Amino acid sequence: MLLTVTGVGLGALYFLIASGLSLIYGLMGVLNFAHGAFITVGAYAMWFTESKLGGVPIWPRFLLGALVGLVVGAVFAGLVELVLIRPLYRRHIEQVLVTVGLGLSTTALVIAIWGNDARPVPAPAWFGETTTLAGANIPNDRFLLIVSALVVLLALTAFLKRTRYGLIIRAGVENRAMVTALGIDVRRAFTLVFAIGGVAAALAGVLSNVYFTTVDPGRGTSLLIFAFIVVVIGGLGSLRGTAAAAVVVGLVQQYANYYASSGLGDLSVVLLLGLVLLVRPRGLSGSFA
């Protein structure tokens, strides 16, 4: 039970990152290799805010730090789309070069300012406590990850299918020229998509601080690798497929590390990716839904 809930919780963390990747690629066709920078920026914004509020009680300090992390992630992602990505739509090679460069430079900038060492992140004691489930003592932060991922999945689905901006975005993907001819500014909607992806990635960064109890410059890069694996297994552009793949990857990683050998979890995930690409190259699902 402990391995299962932990695996689902880890999968929830992967989904929070992968959901932004899937959203941006599925709706805009942009493969954003700088997505890890959104994680790092959100995580460090939270840690930096908390470090400046030493005299504030832990819960208000944690919530305020998390809020700042989400806002900074959204603003940073919106600026990336506005300044770097908007001039490069339909120029995929340039998009890859720019986003890879941005990811590398963000990590280098963080190291230059705060160093390469991991920094402890204070969090409310409740996250480190356990809840008994079927005889297993489950850390509470696992439940926080799972609930957060479910909320994000439901919110993104409702946004795309039931809101005006969601309909504009989906219509703009299908026929951008026609939507523009109707007097609708599709560019603003696409910036909103990037901002939403940045919020999801920053939320993953904030929750990774709780999960790992530290923040470090390589966090975004290491988590982004598994997020890409999740997106490919789930199907590029499929939100529900991404959610299912995230759970599978988290469980396989946990079970392999415990029942086989520590360190084999990562190899098992890569082998799973290869198997899916051989059997079903388009992933578990082939469309954004």
Short mmCIF file of C-alpha atoms in Angstrom, two decimals:
data_model
loop_
_atom_site.label_atom_id
_atom_site.label_comp_id
_atom_site.label_asym_id
_atom_site.label_seq_id
_atom_site.Cartn_x
_atom_site.Cartn_y
_atom_site.Cartn_z
CA MET A 1 0.00 0.00 0.00
CA LEU A 2 2.83 2.39 0.84
CA LEU A 3 4.55 1.71 -2.50
CA THR A 4 1.28 2.09 -4.40
CA VAL A 5 0.26 5.40 -2.86
CA THR A 6 3.82 6.71 -3.16
CA GLY A 7 3.93 5.63 -6.80
CA VAL A 8 0.63 7.33 -7.54
CA GLY A 9 1.86 10.45 -5.70
CA LEU A 10 5.06 10.49 -7.76
CA GLY A 11 2.97 9.99 -10.89
CA ALA A 12 0.84 12.96 -9.81
CA LEU A 13 3.98 15.09 -9.64
CA TYR A 14 4.97 13.94 -13.13
CA PHE A 15 1.47 14.72 -14.40
CA LEU A 16 1.59 18.30 -13.11
CA ILE A 17 4.69 18.87 -15.23
CA ALA A 18 3.57 16.81 -18.20
CA SER A 19 0.13 18.44 -18.32
CA GLY A 20 1.71 21.76 -19.24
CA LEU A 21 3.90 20.10 -21.87
CA SER A 22 0.90 18.26 -23.32
CA LEU A 23 -1.25 21.39 -23.25
CA ILE A 24 1.33 23.55 -25.02
CA TYR A 25 2.17 20.94 -27.64
CA GLY A 26 -1.37 19.68 -28.19
CA LEU A 27 -2.84 23.14 -28.69
CA MET A 28 0.08 25.08 -30.14
CA GLY A 29 2.48 22.52 -31.62
CA VAL A 30 5.38 23.87 -29.54
CA LEU A 31 7.71 21.29 -28.00
CA ASN A 32 8.91 23.34 -25.04
CA PHE A 33 12.28 22.15 -23.76
CA ALA A 34 12.38 25.13 -21.39
CA HIS A 35 9.50 23.70 -19.36
CA GLY A 36 11.98 22.58 -16.70
CA ALA A 37 12.93 26.23 -16.23
CA PHE A 38 9.32 26.95 -15.21
CA ILE A 39 9.66 24.27 -12.50
CA THR A 40 12.95 25.70 -11.25
CA VAL A 41 11.68 29.29 -11.25
CA GLY A 42 8.54 28.36 -9.31
CA ALA A 43 10.47 26.25 -6.79
CA TYR A 44 13.09 28.93 -6.13
CA ALA A 45 10.51 31.73 -5.98
CA MET A 46 8.73 29.80 -3.22
CA TRP A 47 11.95 29.08 -1.32
CA PHE A 48 13.20 32.66 -1.64
CA THR A 49 9.88 34.10 -0.40
CA GLU A 50 9.85 31.77 2.59
CA SER A 51 13.46 32.62 3.43
CA LYS A 52 12.50 36.32 3.72
CA LEU A 53 9.56 35.61 6.08
CA GLY A 54 11.42 34.02 8.95
CA GLY A 55 9.26 35.53 11.70
CA VAL A 56 5.93 34.56 10.11
CA PRO A 57 4.14 31.36 11.30
CA ILE A 58 4.84 28.35 9.14
CA TRP A 59 1.42 27.92 7.49
CA PRO A 60 1.01 31.52 6.29
CA ARG A 61 4.66 31.55 5.22
CA PHE A 62 4.22 28.32 3.26
CA LEU A 63 0.99 29.41 1.56
CA LEU A 64 2.38 32.83 0.66
CA GLY A 65 5.56 31.27 -0.71
CA ALA A 66 3.51 28.81 -2.77
CA LEU A 67 1.34 31.63 -4.13
CA VAL A 68 4.39 33.68 -5.13
CA GLY A 69 5.87 30.62 -6.82
CA LEU A 70 2.73 30.10 -8.92
CA VAL A 71 2.50 33.78 -9.90
CA VAL A 72 6.18 33.96 -10.88
CA GLY A 73 5.84 30.75 -12.90
CA ALA A 74 2.83 32.12 -14.79
CA VAL A 75 4.48 35.49 -15.52
CA PHE A 76 7.75 33.87 -16.59
CA ALA A 77 5.97 31.45 -18.94
CA GLY A 78 3.85 34.25 -20.44
CA LEU A 79 6.95 36.34 -21.12
CA VAL A 80 8.69 33.36 -22.74
CA GLU A 81 5.79 32.96 -25.16
CA LEU A 82 5.52 36.67 -25.82
CA VAL A 83 9.21 37.39 -26.39
CA LEU A 84 10.76 34.13 -27.60
CA ILE A 85 8.10 31.76 -28.94
CA ARG A 86 5.65 34.09 -30.70
CA PRO A 87 8.10 35.07 -33.48
CA LEU A 88 8.94 31.39 -34.05
CA TYR A 89 5.58 29.69 -34.63
CA ARG A 90 5.87 27.06 -37.40
CA ARG A 91 9.69 27.26 -37.11
CA HIS A 92 10.23 24.12 -35.05
CA ILE A 93 14.01 23.86 -35.25
CA GLU A 94 14.41 27.41 -33.96
CA GLN A 95 11.87 26.68 -31.20
CA VAL A 96 13.92 23.71 -30.01
CA LEU A 97 17.17 25.70 -30.04
CA VAL A 98 15.66 28.66 -28.19
CA THR A 99 13.88 26.58 -25.52
CA VAL A 100 16.90 24.34 -24.90
CA GLY A 101 19.10 27.42 -24.57
CA LEU A 102 16.64 29.05 -22.18
CA GLY A 103 16.52 25.95 -20.00
CA LEU A 104 20.31 25.75 -19.79
CA SER A 105 20.75 29.47 -19.14
CA THR A 106 18.09 29.49 -16.40
CA THR A 107 19.85 26.68 -14.55
CA ALA A 108 23.20 28.43 -14.95
CA LEU A 109 21.74 31.71 -13.67
CA VAL A 110 20.27 30.01 -10.59
CA ILE A 111 23.64 28.38 -9.84
CA ALA A 112 25.42 31.73 -10.28
CA ILE A 113 23.08 33.45 -7.80
CA TRP A 114 22.43 30.79 -5.13
CA GLY A 115 25.10 28.15 -5.77
CA ASN A 116 24.83 24.49 -6.71
CA ASP A 117 24.00 23.15 -3.23
CA ALA A 118 20.53 21.99 -2.24
CA ARG A 119 18.73 24.35 0.14
CA PRO A 120 16.30 23.09 2.83
CA VAL A 121 12.71 24.21 2.37
CA PRO A 122 10.63 24.63 5.56
CA ALA A 123 7.13 23.18 5.39
CA PRO A 124 4.30 22.63 7.90
CA ALA A 125 4.88 19.59 10.12
CA TRP A 126 1.63 18.02 8.88
CA PHE A 127 3.24 17.15 5.55
CA GLY A 128 5.85 15.03 7.31
CA GLU A 129 3.28 13.21 9.44
CA THR A 130 1.57 10.00 8.35
CA THR A 131 -1.97 8.72 7.88
CA THR A 132 -2.71 5.02 8.33
CA LEU A 133 -4.32 3.42 5.29
CA ALA A 134 -4.91 -0.35 5.15
CA GLY A 135 -2.23 -0.84 7.79
CA ALA A 136 0.37 1.31 6.02
CA ASN A 137 1.60 4.66 7.34
CA ILE A 138 1.40 6.99 4.34
CA PRO A 139 3.16 10.40 4.47
CA ASN A 140 0.58 13.15 4.07
CA ASP A 141 2.49 14.88 1.28
CA ARG A 142 1.59 11.96 -1.03
CA PHE A 143 -2.09 12.77 -0.61
CA LEU A 144 -1.37 16.44 -1.30
CA LEU A 145 0.28 15.51 -4.61
CA ILE A 146 -2.61 13.27 -5.67
CA VAL A 147 -5.32 15.79 -4.80
CA SER A 148 -3.44 18.62 -6.54
CA ALA A 149 -3.08 16.58 -9.73
CA LEU A 150 -6.77 15.66 -9.75
CA VAL A 151 -7.75 19.31 -9.30
CA VAL A 152 -5.46 20.38 -12.16
CA LEU A 153 -6.82 17.64 -14.46
CA LEU A 154 -10.44 18.60 -13.78
CA ALA A 155 -9.70 22.33 -14.04
CA LEU A 156 -7.88 22.02 -17.37
CA THR A 157 -10.61 19.81 -18.82
CA ALA A 158 -13.33 22.23 -17.72
CA PHE A 159 -11.36 25.24 -19.00
CA LEU A 160 -10.91 23.79 -22.48
CA LYS A 161 -14.45 22.48 -22.91
CA ARG A 162 -16.67 24.90 -20.97
CA THR A 163 -15.10 28.37 -21.11
CA ARG A 164 -15.04 30.96 -23.88
CA TYR A 165 -11.25 31.16 -23.92
CA GLY A 166 -11.00 27.39 -24.05
CA LEU A 167 -13.23 27.31 -27.13
CA ILE A 168 -11.23 30.13 -28.74
CA ILE A 169 -7.98 28.25 -28.16
CA ARG A 170 -9.33 25.01 -29.64
CA ALA A 171 -10.83 26.85 -32.60
CA GLY A 172 -7.58 28.76 -33.16
CA VAL A 173 -5.69 25.49 -33.32
CA GLU A 174 -8.06 24.14 -35.99
CA ASN A 175 -8.22 27.29 -38.15
CA ARG A 176 -6.27 30.26 -36.88
CA ALA A 177 -6.96 32.42 -39.94
CA MET A 178 -10.73 32.01 -39.64
CA VAL A 179 -10.77 32.83 -35.92
CA THR A 180 -8.62 35.92 -36.55
CA ALA A 181 -10.99 37.00 -39.34
CA LEU A 182 -13.80 36.97 -36.77
CA GLY A 183 -11.97 39.65 -34.82
CA ILE A 184 -10.63 37.37 -32.07
CA ASP A 185 -7.02 37.85 -30.93
CA VAL A 186 -5.71 34.28 -30.99
CA ARG A 187 -2.24 35.43 -29.92
CA ARG A 188 -3.57 36.51 -26.52
CA ALA A 189 -5.21 33.11 -26.08
CA PHE A 190 -1.96 31.32 -26.91
CA THR A 191 -0.10 33.44 -24.34
CA LEU A 192 -2.72 32.32 -21.81
CA VAL A 193 -2.00 28.68 -22.69
CA PHE A 194 1.70 29.20 -21.95
CA ALA A 195 0.84 30.94 -18.66
CA ILE A 196 -1.39 28.03 -17.62
CA GLY A 197 1.39 25.59 -18.46
CA GLY A 198 3.76 27.72 -16.38
CA VAL A 199 1.38 27.62 -13.42
CA ALA A 200 1.14 23.81 -13.60
CA ALA A 201 4.94 23.51 -13.80
CA ALA A 202 5.46 26.00 -10.96
CA LEU A 203 2.94 24.05 -8.85
CA ALA A 204 5.01 20.94 -9.51
CA GLY A 205 8.10 22.87 -8.41
CA VAL A 206 6.39 24.01 -5.21
CA LEU A 207 5.17 20.50 -4.38
CA SER A 208 8.55 18.99 -5.24
CA ASN A 209 10.01 21.22 -2.51
CA VAL A 210 7.61 19.56 -0.08
CA TYR A 211 8.25 16.05 -1.45
CA PHE A 212 12.06 16.28 -1.43
CA THR A 213 12.23 18.85 1.46
CA THR A 214 14.96 20.72 -0.48
CA VAL A 215 15.36 22.83 -3.62
CA ASP A 216 18.28 22.56 -6.04
CA PRO A 217 19.14 23.96 -9.51
CA GLY A 218 18.87 20.58 -11.24
CA ARG A 219 15.33 19.86 -10.04
CA GLY A 220 13.60 21.10 -13.18
CA THR A 221 15.90 19.19 -15.55
CA SER A 222 15.63 15.88 -13.69
CA LEU A 223 11.84 16.01 -13.43
CA LEU A 224 11.44 17.19 -17.03
CA ILE A 225 13.04 13.98 -18.32
CA PHE A 226 10.32 11.85 -16.73
CA ALA A 227 7.64 14.32 -17.81
CA PHE A 228 8.69 13.90 -21.45
CA ILE A 229 8.55 10.12 -21.03
CA VAL A 230 5.04 10.45 -19.61
CA VAL A 231 3.90 12.67 -22.48
CA VAL A 232 5.27 10.27 -25.12
CA ILE A 233 3.72 7.21 -23.45
CA GLY A 234 0.40 8.97 -22.95
CA GLY A 235 0.35 10.34 -26.50
CA LEU A 236 1.53 13.80 -27.54
CA GLY A 237 -1.34 16.21 -27.00
CA SER A 238 -3.55 13.91 -24.91
CA LEU A 239 -4.40 15.15 -21.42
CA ARG A 240 -6.17 11.98 -20.27
CA GLY A 241 -3.48 9.79 -21.80
CA THR A 242 -0.85 11.84 -19.99
CA ALA A 243 -2.66 11.33 -16.67
CA ALA A 244 -2.86 7.55 -17.18
CA ALA A 245 0.78 7.33 -18.28
CA ALA A 246 1.94 9.37 -15.26
CA VAL A 247 0.33 6.88 -12.87
CA VAL A 248 1.85 3.92 -14.73
CA VAL A 249 5.33 5.47 -14.76
CA GLY A 250 5.19 6.35 -11.06
CA LEU A 251 4.07 2.84 -10.08
CA VAL A 252 6.62 1.07 -12.30
CA GLN A 253 9.40 3.23 -10.90
CA GLN A 254 8.45 2.53 -7.28
CA TYR A 255 7.85 -1.20 -7.69
CA ALA A 256 11.07 -1.73 -9.66
CA ASN A 257 13.16 0.18 -7.12
CA TYR A 258 11.79 -1.90 -4.24
CA TYR A 259 11.22 -5.40 -5.64
CA ALA A 260 14.11 -5.54 -8.14
CA SER A 261 16.97 -3.25 -7.08
CA SER A 262 17.40 0.35 -6.06
CA GLY A 263 18.15 2.35 -9.17
CA LEU A 264 16.39 0.01 -11.59
CA GLY A 265 13.24 2.13 -11.48
CA ASP A 266 14.62 4.66 -13.97
CA LEU A 267 15.78 1.88 -16.30
CA SER A 268 12.37 0.21 -16.08
CA VAL A 269 10.67 3.45 -17.12
CA VAL A 270 12.96 3.78 -20.15
CA LEU A 271 12.26 0.16 -21.12
CA LEU A 272 8.54 0.83 -20.77
CA LEU A 273 8.92 3.83 -23.09
CA GLY A 274 10.70 1.68 -25.68
CA LEU A 275 8.00 -1.00 -25.47
CA VAL A 276 5.20 1.53 -25.97
CA LEU A 277 6.97 3.09 -28.95
CA LEU A 278 7.35 -0.35 -30.54
CA VAL A 279 3.78 -1.53 -29.92
CA ARG A 280 1.83 1.76 -30.10
CA PRO A 281 3.98 4.59 -31.49
CA ARG A 282 1.25 7.22 -30.99
CA GLY A 283 1.05 6.44 -27.27
CA LEU A 284 -1.96 5.45 -25.18
CA SER A 285 -4.08 8.14 -26.81
CA GLY A 286 -3.54 10.05 -30.01
CA SER A 287 -5.62 13.21 -29.63
CA PHE A 288 -5.99 16.11 -27.21
CA ALA A 289 -8.91 15.15 -24.95
#
